XYZ file of C-alpha atoms in Angstrom:
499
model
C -167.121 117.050 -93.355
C -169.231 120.241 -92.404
C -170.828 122.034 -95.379
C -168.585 124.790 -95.358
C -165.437 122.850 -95.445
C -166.913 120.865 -98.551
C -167.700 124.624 -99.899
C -164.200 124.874 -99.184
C -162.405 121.837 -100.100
C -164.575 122.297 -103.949
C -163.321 125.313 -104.378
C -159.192 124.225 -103.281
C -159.709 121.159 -105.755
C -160.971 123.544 -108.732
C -158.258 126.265 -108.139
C -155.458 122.750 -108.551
C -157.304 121.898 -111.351
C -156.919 125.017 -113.149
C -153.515 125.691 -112.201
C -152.200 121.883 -112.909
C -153.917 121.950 -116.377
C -151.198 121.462 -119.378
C -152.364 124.524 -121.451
C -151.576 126.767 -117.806
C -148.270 125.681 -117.561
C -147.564 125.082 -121.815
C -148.589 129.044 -123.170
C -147.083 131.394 -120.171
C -146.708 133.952 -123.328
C -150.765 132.944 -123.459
C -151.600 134.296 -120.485
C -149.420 137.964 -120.381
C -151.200 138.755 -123.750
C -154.399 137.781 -122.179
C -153.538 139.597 -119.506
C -152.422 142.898 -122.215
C -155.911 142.762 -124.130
C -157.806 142.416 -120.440
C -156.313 145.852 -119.699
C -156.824 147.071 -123.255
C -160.652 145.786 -122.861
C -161.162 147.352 -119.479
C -159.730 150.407 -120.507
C -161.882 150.840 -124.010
C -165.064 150.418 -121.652
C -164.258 152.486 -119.250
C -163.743 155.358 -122.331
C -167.196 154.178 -123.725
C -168.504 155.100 -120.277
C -166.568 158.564 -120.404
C -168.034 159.326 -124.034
C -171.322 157.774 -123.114
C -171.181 160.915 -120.340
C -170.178 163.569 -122.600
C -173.149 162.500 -125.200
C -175.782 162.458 -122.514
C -174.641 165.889 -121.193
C -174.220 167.914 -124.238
C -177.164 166.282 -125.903
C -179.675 166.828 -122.882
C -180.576 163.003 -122.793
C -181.759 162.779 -118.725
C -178.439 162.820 -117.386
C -177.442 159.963 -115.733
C -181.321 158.673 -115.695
C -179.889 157.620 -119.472
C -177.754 154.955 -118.350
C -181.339 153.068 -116.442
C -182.582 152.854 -119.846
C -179.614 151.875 -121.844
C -180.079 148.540 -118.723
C -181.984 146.068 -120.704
C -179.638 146.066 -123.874
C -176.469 146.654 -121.076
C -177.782 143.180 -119.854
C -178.308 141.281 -123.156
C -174.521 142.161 -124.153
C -173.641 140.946 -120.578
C -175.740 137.594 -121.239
C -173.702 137.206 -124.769
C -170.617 138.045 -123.364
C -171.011 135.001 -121.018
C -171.196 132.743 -123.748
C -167.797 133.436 -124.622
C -165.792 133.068 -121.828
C -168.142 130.715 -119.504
C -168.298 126.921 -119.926
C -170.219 124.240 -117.860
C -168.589 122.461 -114.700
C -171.099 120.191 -114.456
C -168.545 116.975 -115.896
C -165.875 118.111 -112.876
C -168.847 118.148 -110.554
C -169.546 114.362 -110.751
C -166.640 112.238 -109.332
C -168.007 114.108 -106.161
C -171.218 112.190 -105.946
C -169.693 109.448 -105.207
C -168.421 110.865 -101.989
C -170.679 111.396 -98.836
C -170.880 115.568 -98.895
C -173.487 117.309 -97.438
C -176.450 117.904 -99.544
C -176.428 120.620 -102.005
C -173.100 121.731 -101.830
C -171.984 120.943 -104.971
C -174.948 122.378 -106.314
C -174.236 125.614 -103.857
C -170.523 125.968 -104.729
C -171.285 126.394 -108.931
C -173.735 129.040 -107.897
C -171.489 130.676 -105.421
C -168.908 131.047 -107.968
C -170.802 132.183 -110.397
C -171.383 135.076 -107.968
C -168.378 135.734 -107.210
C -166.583 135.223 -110.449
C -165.095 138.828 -111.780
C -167.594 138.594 -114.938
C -169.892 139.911 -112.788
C -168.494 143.355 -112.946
C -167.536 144.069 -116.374
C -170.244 145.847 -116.934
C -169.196 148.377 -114.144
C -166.507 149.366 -116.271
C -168.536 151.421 -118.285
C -170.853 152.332 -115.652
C -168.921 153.578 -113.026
C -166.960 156.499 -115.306
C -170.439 157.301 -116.663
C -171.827 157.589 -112.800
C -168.527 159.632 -112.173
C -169.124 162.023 -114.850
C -172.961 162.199 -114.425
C -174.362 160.974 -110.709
C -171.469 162.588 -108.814
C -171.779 166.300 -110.326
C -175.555 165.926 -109.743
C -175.926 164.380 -106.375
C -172.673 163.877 -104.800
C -170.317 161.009 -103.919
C -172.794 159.144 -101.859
C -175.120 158.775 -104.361
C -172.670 156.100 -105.820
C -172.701 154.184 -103.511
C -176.728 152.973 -104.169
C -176.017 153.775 -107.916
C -172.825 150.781 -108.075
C -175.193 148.648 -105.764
C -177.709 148.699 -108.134
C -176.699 148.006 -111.157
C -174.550 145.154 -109.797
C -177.522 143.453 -108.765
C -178.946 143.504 -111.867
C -175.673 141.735 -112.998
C -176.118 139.053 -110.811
C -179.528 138.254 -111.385
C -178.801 138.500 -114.880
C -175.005 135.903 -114.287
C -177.928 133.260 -112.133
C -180.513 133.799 -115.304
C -177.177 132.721 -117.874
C -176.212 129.930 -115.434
C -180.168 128.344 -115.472
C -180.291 128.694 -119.384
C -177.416 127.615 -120.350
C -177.889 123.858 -118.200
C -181.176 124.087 -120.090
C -179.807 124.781 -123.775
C -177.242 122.183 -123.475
C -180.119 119.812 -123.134
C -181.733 120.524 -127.083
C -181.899 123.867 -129.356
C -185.585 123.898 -128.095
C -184.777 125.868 -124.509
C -182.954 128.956 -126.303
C -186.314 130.067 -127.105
C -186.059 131.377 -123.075
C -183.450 133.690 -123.324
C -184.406 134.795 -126.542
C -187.856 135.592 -125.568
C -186.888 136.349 -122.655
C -184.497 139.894 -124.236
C -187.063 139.817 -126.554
C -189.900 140.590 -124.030
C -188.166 143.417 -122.679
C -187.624 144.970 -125.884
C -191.470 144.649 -127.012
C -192.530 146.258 -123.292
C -190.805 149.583 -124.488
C -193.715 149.251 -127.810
C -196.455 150.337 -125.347
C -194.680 153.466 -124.154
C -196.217 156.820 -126.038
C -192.894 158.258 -126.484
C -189.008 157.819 -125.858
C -189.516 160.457 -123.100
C -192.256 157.936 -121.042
C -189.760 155.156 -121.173
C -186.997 157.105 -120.078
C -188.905 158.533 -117.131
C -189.709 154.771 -115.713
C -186.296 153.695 -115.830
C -185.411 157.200 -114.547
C -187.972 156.486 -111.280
C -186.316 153.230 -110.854
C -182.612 154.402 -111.174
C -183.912 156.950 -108.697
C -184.996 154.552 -106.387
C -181.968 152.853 -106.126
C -179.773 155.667 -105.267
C -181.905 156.928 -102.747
C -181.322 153.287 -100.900
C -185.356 153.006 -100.883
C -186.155 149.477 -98.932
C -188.468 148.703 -101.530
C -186.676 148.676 -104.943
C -183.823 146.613 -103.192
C -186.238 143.942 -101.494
C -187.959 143.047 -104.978
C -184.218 142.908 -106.299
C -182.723 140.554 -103.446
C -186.172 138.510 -103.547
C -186.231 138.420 -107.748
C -182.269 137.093 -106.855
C -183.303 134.426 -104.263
C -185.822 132.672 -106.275
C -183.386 132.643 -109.399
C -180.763 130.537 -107.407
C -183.066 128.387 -106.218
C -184.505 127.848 -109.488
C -180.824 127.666 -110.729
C -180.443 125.164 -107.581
C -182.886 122.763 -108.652
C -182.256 122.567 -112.360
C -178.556 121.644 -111.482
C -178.970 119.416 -109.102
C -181.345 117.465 -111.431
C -179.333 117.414 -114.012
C -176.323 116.753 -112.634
C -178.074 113.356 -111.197
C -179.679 113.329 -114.611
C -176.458 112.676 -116.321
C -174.880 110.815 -113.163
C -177.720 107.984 -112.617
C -180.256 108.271 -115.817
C -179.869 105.340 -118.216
C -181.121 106.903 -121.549
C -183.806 104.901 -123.092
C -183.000 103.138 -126.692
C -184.414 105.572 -129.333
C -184.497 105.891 -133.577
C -181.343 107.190 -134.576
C -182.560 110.720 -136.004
C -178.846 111.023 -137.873
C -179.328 107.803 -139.970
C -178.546 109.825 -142.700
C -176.960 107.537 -145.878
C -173.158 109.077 -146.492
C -172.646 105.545 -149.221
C -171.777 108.975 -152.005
C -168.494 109.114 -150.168
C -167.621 105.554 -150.707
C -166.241 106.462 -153.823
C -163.415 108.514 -152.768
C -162.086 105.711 -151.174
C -160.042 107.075 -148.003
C -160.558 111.026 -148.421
C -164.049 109.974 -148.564
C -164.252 107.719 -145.301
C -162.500 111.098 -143.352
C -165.247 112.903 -145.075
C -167.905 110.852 -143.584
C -166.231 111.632 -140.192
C -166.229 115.453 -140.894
C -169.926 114.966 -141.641
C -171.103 112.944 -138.386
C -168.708 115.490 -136.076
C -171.362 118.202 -137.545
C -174.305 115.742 -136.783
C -173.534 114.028 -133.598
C -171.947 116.808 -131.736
C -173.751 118.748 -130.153
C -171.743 121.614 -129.412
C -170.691 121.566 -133.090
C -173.742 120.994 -134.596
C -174.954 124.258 -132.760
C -171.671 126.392 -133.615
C -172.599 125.148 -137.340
C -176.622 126.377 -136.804
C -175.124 129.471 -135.214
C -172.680 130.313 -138.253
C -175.242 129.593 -140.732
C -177.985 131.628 -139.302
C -175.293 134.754 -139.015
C -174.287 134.211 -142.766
C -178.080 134.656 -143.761
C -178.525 137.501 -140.941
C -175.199 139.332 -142.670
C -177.049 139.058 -146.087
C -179.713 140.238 -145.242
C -178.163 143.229 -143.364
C -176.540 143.960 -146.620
C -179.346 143.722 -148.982
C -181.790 146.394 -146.826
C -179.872 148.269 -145.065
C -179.853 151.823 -147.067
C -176.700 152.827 -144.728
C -174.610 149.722 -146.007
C -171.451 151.065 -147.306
C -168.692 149.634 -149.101
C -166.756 148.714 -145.872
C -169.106 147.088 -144.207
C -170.879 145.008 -146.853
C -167.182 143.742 -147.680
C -166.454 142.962 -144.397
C -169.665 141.240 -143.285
C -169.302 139.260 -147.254
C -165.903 138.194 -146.083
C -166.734 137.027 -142.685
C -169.218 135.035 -144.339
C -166.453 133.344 -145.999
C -164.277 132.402 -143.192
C -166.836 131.920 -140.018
C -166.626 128.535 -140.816
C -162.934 127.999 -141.124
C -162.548 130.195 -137.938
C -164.871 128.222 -136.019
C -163.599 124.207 -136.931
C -160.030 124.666 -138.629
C -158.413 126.876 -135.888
C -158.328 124.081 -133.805
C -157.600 121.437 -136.505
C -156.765 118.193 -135.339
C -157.887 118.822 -131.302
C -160.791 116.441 -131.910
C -158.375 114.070 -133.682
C -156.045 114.057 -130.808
C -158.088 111.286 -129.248
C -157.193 108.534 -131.826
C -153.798 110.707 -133.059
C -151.865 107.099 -132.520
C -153.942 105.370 -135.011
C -153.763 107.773 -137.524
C -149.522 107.736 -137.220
C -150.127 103.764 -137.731
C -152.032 104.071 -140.955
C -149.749 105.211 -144.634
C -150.492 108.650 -145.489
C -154.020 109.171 -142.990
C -152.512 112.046 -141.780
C -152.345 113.549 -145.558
C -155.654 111.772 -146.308
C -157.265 113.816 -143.177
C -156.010 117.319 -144.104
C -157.334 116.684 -147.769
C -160.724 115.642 -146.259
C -160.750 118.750 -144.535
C -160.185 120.497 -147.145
C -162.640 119.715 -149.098
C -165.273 119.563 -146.685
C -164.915 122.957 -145.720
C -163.990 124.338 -149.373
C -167.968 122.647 -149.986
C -169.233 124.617 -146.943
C -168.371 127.835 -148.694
C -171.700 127.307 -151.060
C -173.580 127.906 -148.379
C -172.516 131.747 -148.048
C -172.286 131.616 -151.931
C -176.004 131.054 -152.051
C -177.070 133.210 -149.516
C -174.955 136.484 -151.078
C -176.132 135.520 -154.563
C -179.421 137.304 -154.518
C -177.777 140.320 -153.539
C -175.617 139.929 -156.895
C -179.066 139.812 -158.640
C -180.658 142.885 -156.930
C -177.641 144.810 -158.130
C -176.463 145.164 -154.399
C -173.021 143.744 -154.381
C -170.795 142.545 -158.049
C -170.770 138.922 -157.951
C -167.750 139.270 -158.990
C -166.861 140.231 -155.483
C -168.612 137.243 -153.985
C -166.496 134.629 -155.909
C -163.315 136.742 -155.736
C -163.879 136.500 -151.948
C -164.855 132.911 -152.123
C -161.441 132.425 -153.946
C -159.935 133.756 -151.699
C -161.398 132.067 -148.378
C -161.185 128.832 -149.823
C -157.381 129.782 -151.065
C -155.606 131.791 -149.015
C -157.563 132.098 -145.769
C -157.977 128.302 -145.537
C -153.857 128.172 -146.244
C -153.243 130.075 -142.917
C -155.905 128.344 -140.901
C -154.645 124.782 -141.961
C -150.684 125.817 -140.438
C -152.566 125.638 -137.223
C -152.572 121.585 -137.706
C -148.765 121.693 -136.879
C -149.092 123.602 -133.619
C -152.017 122.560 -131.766
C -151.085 119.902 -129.533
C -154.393 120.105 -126.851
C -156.587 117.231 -127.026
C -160.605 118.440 -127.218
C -163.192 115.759 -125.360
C -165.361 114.005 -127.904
C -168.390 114.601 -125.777
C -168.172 118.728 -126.757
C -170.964 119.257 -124.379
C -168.462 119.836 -121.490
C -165.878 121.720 -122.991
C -164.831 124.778 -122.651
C -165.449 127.549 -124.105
C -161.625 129.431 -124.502
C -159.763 127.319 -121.929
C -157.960 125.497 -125.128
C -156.885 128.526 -127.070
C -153.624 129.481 -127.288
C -151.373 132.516 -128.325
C -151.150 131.315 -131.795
C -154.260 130.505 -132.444
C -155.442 134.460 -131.521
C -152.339 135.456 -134.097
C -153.280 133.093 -137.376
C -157.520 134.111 -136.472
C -156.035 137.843 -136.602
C -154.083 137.388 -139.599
C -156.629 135.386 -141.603
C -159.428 138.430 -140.519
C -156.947 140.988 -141.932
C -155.407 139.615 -144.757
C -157.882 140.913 -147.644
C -157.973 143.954 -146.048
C -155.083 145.562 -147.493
C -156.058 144.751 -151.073
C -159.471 145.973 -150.508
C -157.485 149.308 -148.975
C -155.608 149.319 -152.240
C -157.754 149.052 -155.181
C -161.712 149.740 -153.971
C -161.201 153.039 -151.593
C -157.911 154.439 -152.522
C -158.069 153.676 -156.109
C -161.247 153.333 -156.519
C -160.891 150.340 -158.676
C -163.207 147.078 -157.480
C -161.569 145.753 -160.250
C -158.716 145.640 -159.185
C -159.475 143.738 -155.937
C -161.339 141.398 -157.617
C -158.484 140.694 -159.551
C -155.754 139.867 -157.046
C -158.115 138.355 -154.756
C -159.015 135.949 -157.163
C -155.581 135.224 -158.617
C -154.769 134.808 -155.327
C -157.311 132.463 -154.150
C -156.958 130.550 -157.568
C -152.717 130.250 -156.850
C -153.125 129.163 -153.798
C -156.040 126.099 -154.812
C -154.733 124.743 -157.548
C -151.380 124.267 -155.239
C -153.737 122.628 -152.331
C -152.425 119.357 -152.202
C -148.682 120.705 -151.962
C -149.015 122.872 -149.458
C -151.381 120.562 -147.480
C -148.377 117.654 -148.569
C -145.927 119.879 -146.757
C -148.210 120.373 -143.675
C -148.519 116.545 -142.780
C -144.909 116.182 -143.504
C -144.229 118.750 -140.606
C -146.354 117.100 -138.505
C -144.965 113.527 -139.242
C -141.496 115.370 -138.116
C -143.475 116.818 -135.051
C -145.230 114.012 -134.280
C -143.608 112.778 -130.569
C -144.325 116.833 -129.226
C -147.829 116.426 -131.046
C -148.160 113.035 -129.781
C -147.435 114.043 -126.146
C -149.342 117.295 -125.986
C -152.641 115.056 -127.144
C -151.877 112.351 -124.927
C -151.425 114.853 -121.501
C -154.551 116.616 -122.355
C -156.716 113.917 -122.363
């Protein structure tokens, strides 16, 4: 087999894979709504280009020369958006190492399709009807043509750049100190500037550049893209052999952490200990749990100096506090569990035993965001009132809707989360019940603080709400497992075929 025709034969096998996978052929609703909010996306960038336009040009801001220096942030919220729709190939990469391929191309084919992949261009969305509106009036239609070129080459070298960090951070919490000070960098260079005007003008000379076609600008570009795919080369060729061939050396457990205070809620409290070691052995959960955490202190600390912070927002980032957990874990409730489903359908009651587990484990999370708010109770910034009303209410009536999702997910998730996917596993119902448990205080909030005026009065019903809805958890929770116990072959199945 030539190298092209394993380039080839990769890229057949992946295309299968994706099309024979159960959740492709289970949620066809899925993917037309996916398909909806795509369009919807596209078509809100594309307007944030168009009033991007209209703001440079009736505010005098350079033009389109503005749009070169909006680039480095442009690329960060590229980089971020990656993380939420890419995930790592490198586990479908291996069973090819046994075979005798040419050298490097299964290295070559990840990096060629993360090059060609459409996320490359999203981006260009916003660009293009801000180039429309500003380059084309200014220096005609050809000067589009270097102005697209451009700035898509900065999105590739910025897709090879995501690609090399994120084999890196899968490897310890250590190597997201690159990207961060990588962004980070950029932001400090515009420090040494004397004035917004000086920094402008650079990225002005360089946008220039570009459109002009000048050899120069484009050489440093395609060379500053070369050496990142070799770089990006190397690092995943090594660490897919890394992972294939590497026997990992006998170490010190650093999670021997004692969880004997759980021994004396009998079986809640062994499903407890199971919640807690998910959290500590996973990575990819441990580092969605670091993640949420640092955003609830980030959010509090937004709200406590921030002299813009209105009512709206400080409610909404106070909620979201609430919930990020529950969103995170308890939207895909049981998918971790579908690996050993059988033996929890052999065992009285485990089912009913696991739900309750769950519950509290994530009802004790919620102290976390309790403790980081409660300063801004003492500072005078926020009631705490509020706080505990919309504690109540997480641990009540948000955690309610997130725990129905235990009767419909039927996709099992790997145990070794470091290979998973991102959003391959997410389904149509899963978007609806995250929707409806973001929106549900809302309309008491609408009600009683900004139409009434009344804080009171949200308070109130958010509480008496939360309060109904705990005191009744093991009924409703009850109910759930007995759904699933009537569910259980379809449940059974679905985990068993996604394995």
């Amino acid at each position: 087999m030539t190298y092209w025709e394993a380039i080839q034969t990769l890229h057949k096998h992946f295309y299968l894979s994706g099309r024979r996978n159960k959740i492709w052929q289970a949620n066809s609703v899925a993917k037309y709504i996916y398909y909806v909010l795509a369009v919807f996306l596209y078509a809100y960038l594309a307007w944030i280009g168009c009033e991007l336009a209209d703001l440079t040009i009736n505010d005098n801001l350079g033009g389109y020369r503005f749009i070169y220096a909006l680039l480095p942030l442009f690329l960060f919220i590229d980089y971020l958006f990656r993380y939420t729709t890419d995930h790592r190939l490198l586990m479908n990469i291996r069973p090819y190492l046994l075979l005798p391929l040419p050298k490097h191309s299964y290295t070559d084919y990840l990096i060629l399709r993360q090059l060609i992949v459409f996320k490359n261009v999203n981006l260009l969305f916003i660009c293009i009807p801000f180039g429309i509106r500003t380059v084309v009036p200014e220096l005609g239609a050809t000067a589009m043509i270097g102005y697209t070129a451009g700035l898509y080459l900065f999105l590739l070298i910025n897709g090879q750049f995501f690609q090399f960090t994120q084999v890196l951070t899968a490897r310890g919490l250590w190597y997201w100190l690159i990207p961060i000070l990588t962004y980070l960098s950029i932001v400090i260079i515009t420090i040494f500037f004397p004035s917004p005007q000086g920094y402008l003008h650079c990225w002005a000379e360089i946008g220039n550049a570009m459109i002009r076609g000048e050899i120069g600008i484009y050489a440093v570009l395609a060379l500053l893209l070369i050496g990142m795919i070799l770089l990006n080369r190397s690092f995943l060729e090594r660490r897919i052999r890394q992972e294939q061939y590497t026997s990992e050396t006998s170490k010190r457990d650093k999670n021997n952490i004692n969880l004997t205070i759980f021994d004396r809620f009998n079986k809640i409290g062994e499903f407890l200990k199971i919640e807690t070691w998910s959290i500590l052995r996973n990575k990819r959960l441990r580092l969605i749990f670091y993640l949420n955490t640092f955003g609830i202190f980030i959010f509090s600390l937004i709200t406590a100096f921030d002299p813009e912070s209105d009512m709206v927002k400080s409610n909404g980032f106070l909620y979201y506090s609430f919930i990020v957990y529950g969103l995170s874990s308890l939207s895909r409730i049981m998918c971790y569990e579908g690996n050993y489903y059988e033996c929890l359908l052999m065992q009285r009651n485990s089912i009913q035993n696991l739900l309750l587990a769950k519950y509290y484990f994530y009802t004790a999370l919620l102290l976390i965001p309790l403790l980081a708010f409660l300063p801004l109770a003492l500072i005078g910034r926020i009631s705490f009132w509020t706080i505990l009303s919309y504690a109540l209410f997480a641990a009540g009536v948000a955690y309610r809707i997130l725990f129905q999702m235990a009767i419909y997910n039927k996709v099992t998730f790997s145990m070794q989360a470091t290979h998973t996917g991102k959003n391959v596993n997410t389904n149509y119902i899963q978007l609806i019940v995250t929707l409806v448990t973001i929106i549900s205080p809302f309309p008491i909030t609408a009600l009683g603080t900004w139409w009434l005026n009344q804080p009171i009065i949200t308070n109130t019903l958010l509480s008496l709400l939360g309060i109904f809805f705990i005191s009744t958890h093991r009924r409703w929770l009850i109910s759930i497992a007995q759904k699933m116990k009537d569910n259980q072959y379809d449940q059974l199945e679905g985990f068993r075929r996604s394995r």
